[in-house]
Amino acid sequence: MPSNNKFTGFSRRTALASTAAAASIAGLSPKPLRAQNRTDVVVIGAGLAGLNAALLLEEQGYNVQVIEGRDRIGGRLLSLRDVPGNPEAGGNGIGFGYGRMIDITERLNIPMINNAGRRQISSFELYLDGERISDEQWPTHAKNILPDAWRSFSPRLVPLILLSQTNPLADFEDWYDAKSKPYDISVYDVFKREGFTDEQIDLTFNLNVSYGTSAHDISALMMWFNDGWVASMDDGPPTQLSAIGGNMTIPETMARALQSEVHMGREVVGIRSTNAGAEVDCLDGTVYRAKHVVCALPLPVMRYMKFDPVLPSVHSKAISMVPYFAMTQVHLVSKEPFWEADEWSPDMWTDTVAGHVIANRHFLDNTEISSFTAWARGFTALKLDQVSPEEGMAWVVSELERIRPSCKGKLEAVHIKSWLRDSFAGGDYAVWEPGQVTDFLHAVGKPHGRIHFCGEHTALSNRGMEGAMESGERAAFEVMDAI
Ligand SMILES: Cc1cc2nc3c(=O)[nH]c(=O)nc-3n(C[C@H](O)[C@H](O)[C@H](O)COP(=O)(O)OP(=O)(O)OC[C@H]3O[C@@H](n4cnc5c(N)ncnc54)[C@H](O)[C@@H]3O)c2cc1C
């Protein structure tokens, strides 16, 4: 059952200020170290969830082996170290309430920087049908088809405000309570109930979706949980932490803190659970044996894995049906400050394949722009994914040059990352469709024999990186209880 306590960042953080404290919460005392040739637990996936589970288990004396399919650590944390300022192609902002994330960076002495404020430096100017529309022009502009009460708001802010105003959850953690089923409806239904037309929904929610592909395929219940969770970050000082050198440093340092090295390049294709133990099959024929397995993989990856015995029907359905967000980023560097030439904001909210363009300020001097990221989401990402990476990068540059002539010859695309095309992720993160929160969320984190599941999609009280850490912690405690 969800707690009635709305945890603040501080309460989570102080409660889990050390692994020892975490273990004592679970009523555990450290176990003696086991012989190195005996594996207690195999953890599959060296992202935040798997690594957190592995560290917690090791600290309690269990022998743990971590298997990773890629040739790098970190999963959906990906810092672009060859782009100025090391922008993130994956998880970026660590907020005030990220107790577990902040705790691990402190315990492992990972240098962090607070970027709060850097993102608020300029406003996002709107580009519709090739026309730039400033904040001042928007309320009376001919393209502003919003209802009277909403005309002064930028289209990108309308969904955030509307969903916040209509949020029925007294406590955001109520989202996984069965009594919340009536709220597991589409965002489209919420907009319609509030009197918006299809054109107005297209201009606001669908233009650069924050989840899903359109207001039809996203659960308002997930968005209301998200709204409450994000609001809880306001309980503390403005916080947008990131690791110096890139957030990927965090899982890399966690992996180095393990007693044995992560087994890299081992793509898992099957997991067996028997009365005697568990076995993990890799594509290259390697088989790992342990008492228990922690599976820290994203749902789309599990669509191609064999579970023996087969998973319960509700869990199988979740694996095959819960979509992961299509997100493709193009990273750009600027040869000259084109925004000084036209004196417009460097940040852009567009209806082109460039989507939502953010000026990154990742140098120590936070007034200097280090690079740009064009975030293509939903259908926009799917469009970019239809062409080759080179064509995708060229397409984004040419669209920006078209809508903003001062960019011409000044912007160079240096990196493209499609999360949907990434076979070790299958998308950016889980986006629950209407009805899926109440149908599936309770099932995806349930153990199956000796197989325990974690990963951001199984988190109940947090999202993103902190959700991944929460889920790894829960899976570790489950295993400790079971062994
Ligand atoms: C573009 C983007 C922006 C984001 N922004 C934010 C943000 O601002 N704030 C925030 O909190 N979160 C953000 N997130 C989300 C956050 O990064 C993720 O929720 C989190 O990193 C997920 O961690 P995880 O351990 O659950 O999964 P993953 O990091 O995906 O870990 C799973 C691991 O399993 C491995 N694996 C996959 N398949 C196999 C296989 N068959 N065999 C072996 N190994 C396999 C993967 O390679 C990976 O290392 C963002 C994510 C993206 C992509």
Coordinates of C-alpha atoms and ligand atoms in Angstrom, one line a residue:
M1 CA 0.0 0.0 0.0
P2 CA 1.3 3.5 -0.7
S3 CA 2.4 5.4 2.4
N4 CA 0.4 8.4 3.5
N5 CA 3.7 10.1 4.0
K6 CA 4.8 12.4 1.3
F7 CA 8.5 11.8 1.7
T8 CA 10.7 14.8 1.2
G9 CA 14.1 14.6 -0.4
F10 CA 15.6 15.1 3.0
S11 CA 13.7 12.2 4.6
R12 CA 14.7 9.8 1.9
R13 CA 18.2 11.1 1.9
T14 CA 18.8 10.9 5.6
A15 CA 17.0 7.6 5.9
L16 CA 19.4 6.1 3.3
A17 CA 22.5 8.1 4.3
S18 CA 24.6 5.0 4.3
T19 CA 24.2 1.4 3.2
A20 CA 24.4 0.4 6.8
A21 CA 21.5 2.6 7.5
A22 CA 19.6 1.2 4.6
A23 CA 20.3 -2.4 5.8
S24 CA 19.1 -1.5 9.3
I25 CA 15.9 -0.2 7.9
A26 CA 15.3 -3.6 6.4
G27 CA 16.1 -5.2 9.8
L28 CA 19.3 -6.8 8.5
S29 CA 22.7 -7.2 10.0
P30 CA 25.8 -7.5 7.7
K31 CA 26.5 -11.1 6.7
P32 CA 30.0 -12.5 6.6
L33 CA 31.8 -12.4 3.2
R34 CA 31.2 -15.6 1.3
A35 CA 33.8 -17.5 -0.6
Q36 CA 34.7 -15.8 -3.9
N37 CA 34.1 -18.9 -6.0
R38 CA 30.4 -19.1 -5.0
T39 CA 28.0 -16.7 -6.7
D40 CA 25.0 -15.8 -4.6
V41 CA 23.5 -13.3 -7.0
V42 CA 23.9 -12.5 -10.7
V43 CA 22.7 -9.0 -11.5
I44 CA 21.9 -8.4 -15.2
G45 CA 22.4 -4.8 -16.4
A46 CA 25.0 -2.3 -15.3
G47 CA 22.7 0.7 -15.2
L48 CA 21.9 2.5 -12.0
A49 CA 19.3 0.0 -10.9
G50 CA 21.5 -3.1 -11.3
L51 CA 24.6 -1.4 -9.9
N52 CA 22.7 -0.1 -6.8
A53 CA 21.3 -3.6 -6.2
A54 CA 24.8 -5.1 -6.6
L55 CA 26.5 -2.6 -4.3
L56 CA 23.9 -3.1 -1.5
L57 CA 24.1 -6.9 -1.8
E58 CA 27.9 -6.8 -1.7
E59 CA 28.0 -4.6 1.3
Q60 CA 25.9 -7.2 3.1
G61 CA 28.5 -9.9 2.3
Y62 CA 26.8 -11.6 -0.7
N63 CA 28.9 -12.7 -3.6
V64 CA 27.6 -10.8 -6.7
Q65 CA 28.5 -10.9 -10.4
V66 CA 27.2 -8.2 -12.7
I67 CA 26.6 -8.9 -16.4
E68 CA 26.3 -6.2 -19.0
G69 CA 25.4 -6.6 -22.6
R70 CA 27.1 -3.4 -23.9
D71 CA 30.8 -2.5 -24.0
R72 CA 30.1 0.4 -21.6
I73 CA 28.7 0.9 -18.1
G74 CA 25.7 3.2 -17.4
G75 CA 22.8 2.2 -19.7
R76 CA 20.6 5.2 -20.1
L77 CA 23.2 7.5 -18.7
L78 CA 25.3 8.5 -21.6
S79 CA 27.7 11.5 -21.4
L80 CA 29.1 12.7 -24.7
R81 CA 32.8 13.1 -23.8
D82 CA 33.8 14.2 -27.3
V83 CA 31.4 17.1 -27.3
P84 CA 32.3 20.4 -25.6
G85 CA 30.9 20.6 -22.1
N86 CA 30.2 16.8 -22.1
P87 CA 26.4 17.1 -22.6
E88 CA 24.2 14.3 -21.6
A89 CA 22.5 12.1 -24.2
G90 CA 20.7 10.3 -21.4
G91 CA 19.6 11.1 -17.8
N92 CA 20.7 14.7 -17.0
G93 CA 19.1 16.6 -14.1
I94 CA 19.5 15.3 -10.5
G95 CA 17.0 17.2 -8.4
F96 CA 16.7 18.0 -4.7
G97 CA 14.6 15.0 -3.9
Y98 CA 17.1 12.5 -5.4
G99 CA 18.2 11.2 -2.0
R100 CA 19.7 8.0 -3.2
M101 CA 21.5 9.6 -6.1
I102 CA 23.0 12.4 -4.0
D103 CA 23.9 9.9 -1.3
I104 CA 25.8 7.6 -3.7
T105 CA 27.8 10.5 -5.2
E106 CA 28.7 11.6 -1.7
R107 CA 29.7 8.2 -0.5
L108 CA 31.8 7.5 -3.6
N109 CA 33.3 11.1 -3.7
I110 CA 32.0 11.9 -7.1
P111 CA 32.5 15.6 -7.9
M112 CA 29.2 17.3 -8.7
I113 CA 28.1 20.7 -9.9
N114 CA 24.8 22.4 -9.3
N115 CA 23.4 23.7 -12.7
A116 CA 20.3 25.2 -11.2
G117 CA 19.7 28.6 -12.8
R118 CA 21.7 27.8 -16.0
R119 CA 18.5 26.6 -17.7
Q120 CA 16.5 29.6 -16.8
I121 CA 18.9 32.1 -18.4
S122 CA 16.9 32.5 -21.7
S123 CA 13.3 31.9 -22.6
F124 CA 12.2 29.4 -25.2
E125 CA 11.0 31.2 -28.3
L126 CA 8.3 29.6 -30.4
Y127 CA 8.8 28.8 -34.1
L128 CA 5.6 27.8 -36.0
D129 CA 5.4 27.3 -39.8
G130 CA 8.8 28.9 -40.2
E131 CA 7.9 32.0 -38.2
R132 CA 9.5 33.1 -35.0
I133 CA 7.0 34.3 -32.4
S134 CA 8.3 36.1 -29.3
D135 CA 6.7 35.8 -25.8
E136 CA 5.4 39.4 -26.3
Q137 CA 3.8 38.7 -29.7
W138 CA 2.2 35.4 -28.7
P139 CA -0.9 36.5 -26.7
T140 CA -2.3 38.4 -29.7
H141 CA -0.7 36.4 -32.5
A142 CA -3.0 35.0 -35.3
K143 CA -1.6 31.5 -34.7
N144 CA -2.6 31.6 -31.1
I145 CA -5.8 29.5 -31.1
L146 CA -5.8 28.8 -27.4
P147 CA -8.9 29.3 -25.2
D148 CA -9.1 32.9 -23.9
A149 CA -8.0 31.9 -20.4
W150 CA -4.8 30.3 -21.9
R151 CA -3.8 32.8 -24.6
S152 CA -1.1 34.4 -22.6
F153 CA 0.7 31.0 -21.9
S154 CA 3.3 29.6 -24.2
P155 CA 2.0 26.3 -25.7
R156 CA 4.8 24.3 -24.1
L157 CA 3.6 25.4 -20.6
V158 CA -0.1 24.6 -21.1
P159 CA 0.1 20.8 -20.5
L160 CA 2.2 21.3 -17.3
I161 CA -0.2 23.9 -15.8
L162 CA -3.4 22.1 -16.9
L163 CA -2.2 18.7 -15.5
S164 CA -1.1 20.4 -12.3
Q165 CA -4.4 22.2 -11.9
T166 CA -6.4 19.0 -12.5
N167 CA -4.3 16.6 -10.4
P168 CA -6.7 14.6 -8.3
L169 CA -4.0 12.7 -6.3
A170 CA -3.8 13.8 -2.6
D171 CA -0.4 12.1 -2.4
F172 CA 1.5 11.4 -5.6
E173 CA 2.4 7.9 -4.4
D174 CA -1.4 7.1 -4.6
W175 CA -0.8 6.5 -8.3
Y176 CA -0.2 2.8 -7.8
D177 CA -3.1 2.3 -5.4
A178 CA -6.0 0.3 -7.1
K179 CA -8.4 3.1 -6.0
S180 CA -6.7 5.4 -8.5
K181 CA -8.1 3.4 -11.4
P182 CA -10.7 6.0 -12.4
Y183 CA -7.8 8.4 -13.1
D184 CA -6.0 6.0 -15.4
I185 CA -7.4 7.8 -18.4
S186 CA -5.8 9.5 -21.4
V187 CA -4.4 12.9 -21.3
Y188 CA -6.6 13.6 -24.3
D189 CA -9.7 12.9 -22.1
V190 CA -8.4 15.4 -19.5
F191 CA -7.9 18.2 -22.1
K192 CA -11.3 17.5 -23.7
R193 CA -13.0 17.6 -20.3
E194 CA -11.3 21.0 -19.8
G195 CA -12.8 22.2 -23.1
F196 CA -9.8 22.1 -25.4
T197 CA -10.4 21.3 -29.1
D198 CA -8.3 18.8 -31.1
E199 CA -6.4 21.7 -32.7
Q200 CA -5.6 23.2 -29.3
I201 CA -4.4 19.8 -28.0
D202 CA -2.2 19.5 -31.1
L203 CA -0.6 22.9 -30.5
T204 CA 0.0 22.3 -26.8
F205 CA 0.5 18.6 -25.8
N206 CA 1.3 17.0 -29.2
L207 CA 3.7 19.6 -30.7
N208 CA 6.7 18.4 -28.7
V209 CA 5.3 15.7 -26.5
S210 CA 6.9 15.1 -23.1
Y211 CA 5.8 11.5 -23.1
G212 CA 4.2 9.0 -25.5
T213 CA 3.4 10.1 -29.1
S214 CA 0.2 12.0 -28.5
A215 CA -2.3 12.9 -25.8
H216 CA -4.2 9.7 -26.7
D217 CA -1.6 7.2 -25.7
I218 CA -0.4 8.5 -22.4
S219 CA -2.0 7.9 -19.0
A220 CA -3.0 11.0 -17.1
L221 CA -2.4 9.0 -13.9
M222 CA 1.3 8.7 -14.8
M223 CA 1.4 12.5 -15.6
W224 CA -0.3 13.3 -12.3
F225 CA 2.2 11.2 -10.4
N226 CA 4.9 12.9 -12.3
D227 CA 3.4 16.3 -11.5
G228 CA 3.3 15.6 -7.7
W229 CA 6.8 14.1 -7.7
V230 CA 8.3 17.0 -9.6
A231 CA 6.5 19.5 -7.2
S232 CA 8.1 17.6 -4.3
M233 CA 11.5 18.7 -5.6
D234 CA 10.5 22.3 -4.8
D235 CA 10.6 21.5 -1.0
G236 CA 14.3 22.3 -1.2
P237 CA 16.7 24.8 -2.7
P238 CA 17.0 24.9 -6.5
T239 CA 19.0 21.8 -7.4
Q240 CA 20.0 20.5 -10.8
L241 CA 23.1 18.4 -10.0
S242 CA 25.3 16.7 -12.5
A243 CA 28.6 15.0 -12.3
I244 CA 31.6 16.9 -13.5
G245 CA 32.7 15.2 -16.7
G246 CA 29.2 13.8 -17.2
N247 CA 26.7 11.8 -15.3
M248 CA 28.0 8.5 -16.7
T249 CA 30.8 9.0 -14.2
I250 CA 28.3 8.0 -11.5
P251 CA 27.6 4.4 -12.7
E252 CA 31.2 4.0 -13.8
T253 CA 32.4 4.9 -10.2
M254 CA 29.7 2.5 -8.8
A255 CA 31.0 -0.3 -11.0
R256 CA 34.6 0.4 -9.9
A257 CA 33.5 0.2 -6.3
L258 CA 32.3 -3.5 -6.8
Q259 CA 34.5 -6.3 -5.6
S260 CA 34.6 -8.0 -9.0
E261 CA 34.6 -6.5 -12.4
V262 CA 31.5 -6.2 -14.4
H263 CA 31.3 -8.9 -17.2
M264 CA 31.0 -6.7 -20.2
G265 CA 29.7 -7.7 -23.7
R266 CA 27.5 -10.5 -22.3
E267 CA 24.1 -10.1 -23.9
V268 CA 21.5 -12.1 -21.9
V269 CA 18.9 -14.1 -23.8
G270 CA 17.3 -16.2 -21.2
I271 CA 16.8 -16.8 -17.4
R272 CA 15.9 -20.0 -15.7
S273 CA 14.7 -20.4 -12.2
T274 CA 14.6 -23.8 -10.5
N275 CA 14.2 -25.1 -7.0
A276 CA 18.0 -25.4 -6.8
G277 CA 19.1 -22.1 -8.2
A278 CA 19.0 -19.8 -11.2
E279 CA 20.8 -19.8 -14.5
V280 CA 21.4 -17.0 -17.0
D281 CA 22.0 -17.7 -20.7
C282 CA 24.0 -15.3 -22.8
L283 CA 24.0 -15.0 -26.6
D284 CA 27.7 -16.2 -26.7
G285 CA 26.8 -19.4 -24.9
T286 CA 28.1 -18.4 -21.5
V287 CA 25.9 -19.6 -18.7
Y288 CA 26.0 -18.0 -15.2
R289 CA 24.7 -19.8 -12.2
A290 CA 23.6 -18.3 -8.8
K291 CA 21.2 -18.7 -6.1
H292 CA 19.2 -15.7 -7.3
V293 CA 19.1 -13.3 -10.3
V294 CA 18.3 -9.6 -10.3
C295 CA 17.1 -8.6 -13.8
A296 CA 17.6 -4.9 -14.1
L297 CA 16.7 -4.7 -17.8
P298 CA 14.2 -2.3 -19.6
L299 CA 10.9 -3.9 -20.6
P300 CA 11.5 -3.8 -24.4
V301 CA 14.8 -5.8 -24.0
M302 CA 12.8 -8.6 -22.2
R303 CA 10.6 -9.0 -25.2
Y304 CA 13.4 -11.0 -26.8
M305 CA 14.3 -13.1 -23.7
K306 CA 13.2 -16.5 -22.6
F307 CA 12.0 -16.9 -19.1
D308 CA 11.7 -20.4 -17.7
P309 CA 9.2 -21.0 -16.2
V310 CA 7.2 -18.6 -18.3
L311 CA 6.3 -15.3 -16.5
P312 CA 2.7 -14.9 -15.2
S313 CA 0.4 -13.5 -17.9
V314 CA 0.1 -10.0 -16.5
H315 CA 3.9 -9.6 -16.4
S316 CA 4.3 -11.0 -19.9
K317 CA 1.6 -8.6 -21.2
A318 CA 3.4 -5.7 -19.6
I319 CA 6.6 -6.6 -21.3
S320 CA 5.0 -6.8 -24.7
M321 CA 2.6 -3.9 -24.3
V322 CA 4.1 -1.0 -22.3
P323 CA 5.6 1.3 -24.8
Y324 CA 9.0 3.1 -24.3
F325 CA 9.3 6.7 -25.4
A326 CA 10.7 7.5 -28.8
M327 CA 13.4 10.1 -28.3
T328 CA 16.2 11.1 -30.6
Q329 CA 18.7 13.8 -29.8
V330 CA 21.0 15.7 -32.2
H331 CA 23.9 17.4 -30.5
L332 CA 25.2 20.5 -32.2
V333 CA 28.1 23.0 -31.8
S334 CA 28.1 26.5 -33.0
K335 CA 31.0 28.0 -34.9
E336 CA 29.8 31.6 -34.1
P337 CA 27.3 33.0 -31.7
F338 CA 24.4 33.3 -34.1
W339 CA 22.0 34.3 -31.3
E340 CA 24.1 37.4 -30.8
A341 CA 23.7 38.3 -34.5
D342 CA 19.9 38.2 -34.4
E343 CA 19.6 38.9 -30.7
W344 CA 16.9 36.2 -30.3
S345 CA 16.9 33.6 -27.6
P346 CA 19.3 30.6 -28.3
D347 CA 16.6 28.2 -27.0
M348 CA 13.9 27.2 -29.4
W349 CA 10.5 25.4 -29.3
T350 CA 9.8 24.4 -32.9
D351 CA 7.4 22.4 -35.0
T352 CA 10.3 21.0 -37.1
V353 CA 12.3 17.7 -36.7
A354 CA 14.6 19.8 -34.5
G355 CA 11.8 19.7 -31.9
H356 CA 12.9 21.5 -28.7
V357 CA 16.4 23.0 -28.9
I358 CA 18.2 23.7 -25.7
A359 CA 21.4 25.8 -25.4
N360 CA 23.6 23.9 -23.0
R361 CA 25.8 25.8 -20.6
H362 CA 28.1 23.2 -19.2
F363 CA 31.3 25.2 -18.9
L364 CA 32.3 26.5 -15.5
D365 CA 31.4 30.0 -16.7
N366 CA 27.6 29.4 -16.8
T367 CA 26.9 32.3 -19.2
E368 CA 28.9 30.6 -22.0
I369 CA 27.0 28.2 -24.3
S370 CA 28.9 24.9 -24.7
S371 CA 26.7 23.1 -27.2
F372 CA 23.1 22.7 -28.3
T373 CA 20.8 19.7 -28.0
A374 CA 17.8 19.3 -30.4
W375 CA 15.4 17.0 -28.6
A376 CA 13.0 15.2 -31.0
R377 CA 10.3 13.3 -29.2
G378 CA 7.4 11.1 -30.1
F379 CA 6.4 11.3 -33.8
T380 CA 9.2 13.8 -34.4
A381 CA 11.7 11.2 -33.2
L382 CA 10.1 8.5 -35.3
K383 CA 10.5 10.7 -38.4
L384 CA 14.2 11.2 -37.7
D385 CA 14.6 7.5 -37.0
Q386 CA 13.4 6.7 -40.6
V387 CA 16.5 8.2 -42.1
S388 CA 20.2 7.4 -41.7
P389 CA 22.0 9.0 -38.7
E390 CA 23.9 11.3 -41.2
E391 CA 20.7 12.3 -43.0
G392 CA 19.1 12.9 -39.6
M393 CA 21.8 15.3 -38.5
A394 CA 21.8 17.1 -41.8
W395 CA 18.0 17.4 -41.7
V396 CA 18.0 19.0 -38.2
V397 CA 20.7 21.5 -39.3
S398 CA 18.8 22.4 -42.5
E399 CA 15.5 22.9 -40.7
L400 CA 17.2 25.2 -38.1
E401 CA 18.8 27.2 -40.9
R402 CA 15.4 27.5 -42.6
I403 CA 13.5 28.8 -39.6
R404 CA 16.4 30.9 -38.2
P405 CA 18.6 32.4 -41.0
S406 CA 21.3 33.6 -38.6
C407 CA 22.2 29.9 -38.0
K408 CA 23.2 29.5 -41.7
G409 CA 26.7 27.9 -41.8
K410 CA 27.2 28.4 -38.1
L411 CA 25.8 25.1 -36.7
E412 CA 27.4 21.8 -37.0
A413 CA 25.7 18.5 -35.9
V414 CA 28.3 16.4 -34.1
H415 CA 26.3 13.5 -32.6
I416 CA 22.9 11.8 -33.0
K417 CA 21.4 9.3 -30.5
S418 CA 18.2 7.4 -31.0
W419 CA 17.0 5.7 -27.9
L420 CA 14.3 3.8 -29.7
R421 CA 16.8 2.2 -32.0
D422 CA 19.1 1.3 -29.2
S423 CA 18.6 -2.5 -28.8
F424 CA 19.8 -2.4 -25.1
A425 CA 17.2 0.2 -24.2
G426 CA 14.3 0.1 -26.7
G427 CA 13.4 3.7 -25.9
D428 CA 13.9 6.5 -23.5
Y429 CA 11.8 5.3 -20.6
A430 CA 8.5 3.5 -19.9
V431 CA 5.4 5.6 -20.8
W432 CA 2.3 4.0 -19.4
E433 CA -0.7 4.1 -21.7
P434 CA -4.2 4.8 -20.3
G435 CA -5.2 1.8 -18.1
Q436 CA -1.7 0.4 -18.0
V437 CA -0.7 1.9 -14.7
T438 CA -3.4 0.1 -12.8
D439 CA -3.2 -3.1 -15.0
F440 CA 0.6 -3.6 -15.0
L441 CA 2.6 -1.5 -12.6
H442 CA 1.9 -3.8 -9.6
A443 CA 3.2 -6.8 -11.6
V444 CA 6.4 -5.6 -13.2
G445 CA 8.4 -5.5 -10.0
K446 CA 7.1 -8.9 -8.6
P447 CA 9.7 -11.7 -8.2
H448 CA 9.2 -14.8 -10.3
G449 CA 10.8 -17.8 -8.5
R450 CA 14.4 -16.8 -8.0
I451 CA 14.3 -13.9 -10.5
H452 CA 13.9 -10.4 -9.1
F453 CA 13.1 -7.4 -11.2
C454 CA 14.2 -3.8 -11.0
G455 CA 14.8 -0.8 -13.3
E456 CA 13.1 2.6 -13.4
H457 CA 9.9 1.1 -14.8
T458 CA 9.3 -0.8 -11.5
A459 CA 9.7 2.3 -9.3
L460 CA 6.7 3.4 -7.3
S461 CA 7.8 6.5 -5.5
N462 CA 10.3 8.1 -7.8
R463 CA 11.0 8.5 -11.5
G464 CA 14.1 8.5 -13.7
M465 CA 17.5 8.0 -12.1
E466 CA 16.1 8.1 -8.6
G467 CA 13.4 5.6 -9.6
A468 CA 16.1 3.3 -10.9
M469 CA 18.1 3.6 -7.6
E470 CA 14.9 3.0 -5.6
S471 CA 14.1 -0.1 -7.6
G472 CA 17.6 -1.6 -7.2
E473 CA 17.4 -1.1 -3.5
R474 CA 14.0 -2.8 -3.3
A475 CA 15.3 -5.8 -5.4
A476 CA 18.4 -6.1 -3.1
F477 CA 16.3 -6.2 0.0
E478 CA 14.0 -8.8 -1.6
V479 CA 17.0 -11.0 -2.4
M480 CA 18.4 -10.6 1.2
D481 CA 15.1 -11.7 2.5
A482 CA 15.0 -14.7 0.2
I483 CA 18.5 -16.1 0.8
Ligands
LIG1 C1 17.3 11.2 -23.1 C2 17.1 10.8 -21.6 C3 16.9 11.8 -20.7 C4 16.7 11.5 -19.4 N1 16.6 12.5 -18.5 C5 16.4 12.3 -17.2 C6 16.5 13.3 -16.2 O1 16.7 14.4 -16.5 N2 16.3 12.9 -14.9 C7 16.2 11.6 -14.5 O2 16.0 11.3 -13.3 N3 16.1 10.6 -15.4 C8 16.3 10.9 -16.7 N4 16.3 9.9 -17.6 C9 16.0 8.5 -17.2 C10 17.1 7.8 -16.5 O3 18.3 8.0 -17.3 C11 16.8 6.3 -16.5 O4 15.5 6.2 -15.8 C12 17.8 5.5 -15.7 O5 19.1 5.8 -16.1 C13 17.4 4.0 -15.9 O6 18.3 3.2 -15.2 P1 18.0 1.6 -15.2 O7 19.1 1.0 -14.4 O8 16.6 1.4 -14.8 O9 18.1 1.2 -16.7 P2 19.3 1.2 -17.8 O10 20.2 2.4 -17.5 O11 18.7 1.1 -19.1 O12 20.1 -0.1 -17.4 C14 19.9 -1.4 -18.0 C15 21.2 -2.0 -18.3 O13 21.0 -3.3 -18.9 C16 21.8 -3.4 -20.0 N5 21.2 -4.4 -20.9 C17 20.1 -4.3 -21.7 N6 19.8 -5.4 -22.4 C18 20.7 -6.3 -21.9 C19 20.9 -7.7 -22.2 N7 20.1 -8.4 -23.0 N8 21.9 -8.4 -21.5 C20 22.7 -7.7 -20.7 N9 22.6 -6.4 -20.4 C21 21.6 -5.7 -21.0 C22 21.9 -2.1 -20.6 O14 23.0 -1.9 -21.5 C23 22.0 -1.2 -19.4 O15 23.3 -1.0 -19.0 C24 16.6 10.2 -19.0 C25 16.8 9.2 -19.9 C26 17.0 9.5 -21.2 C27 17.3 8.3 -22.2

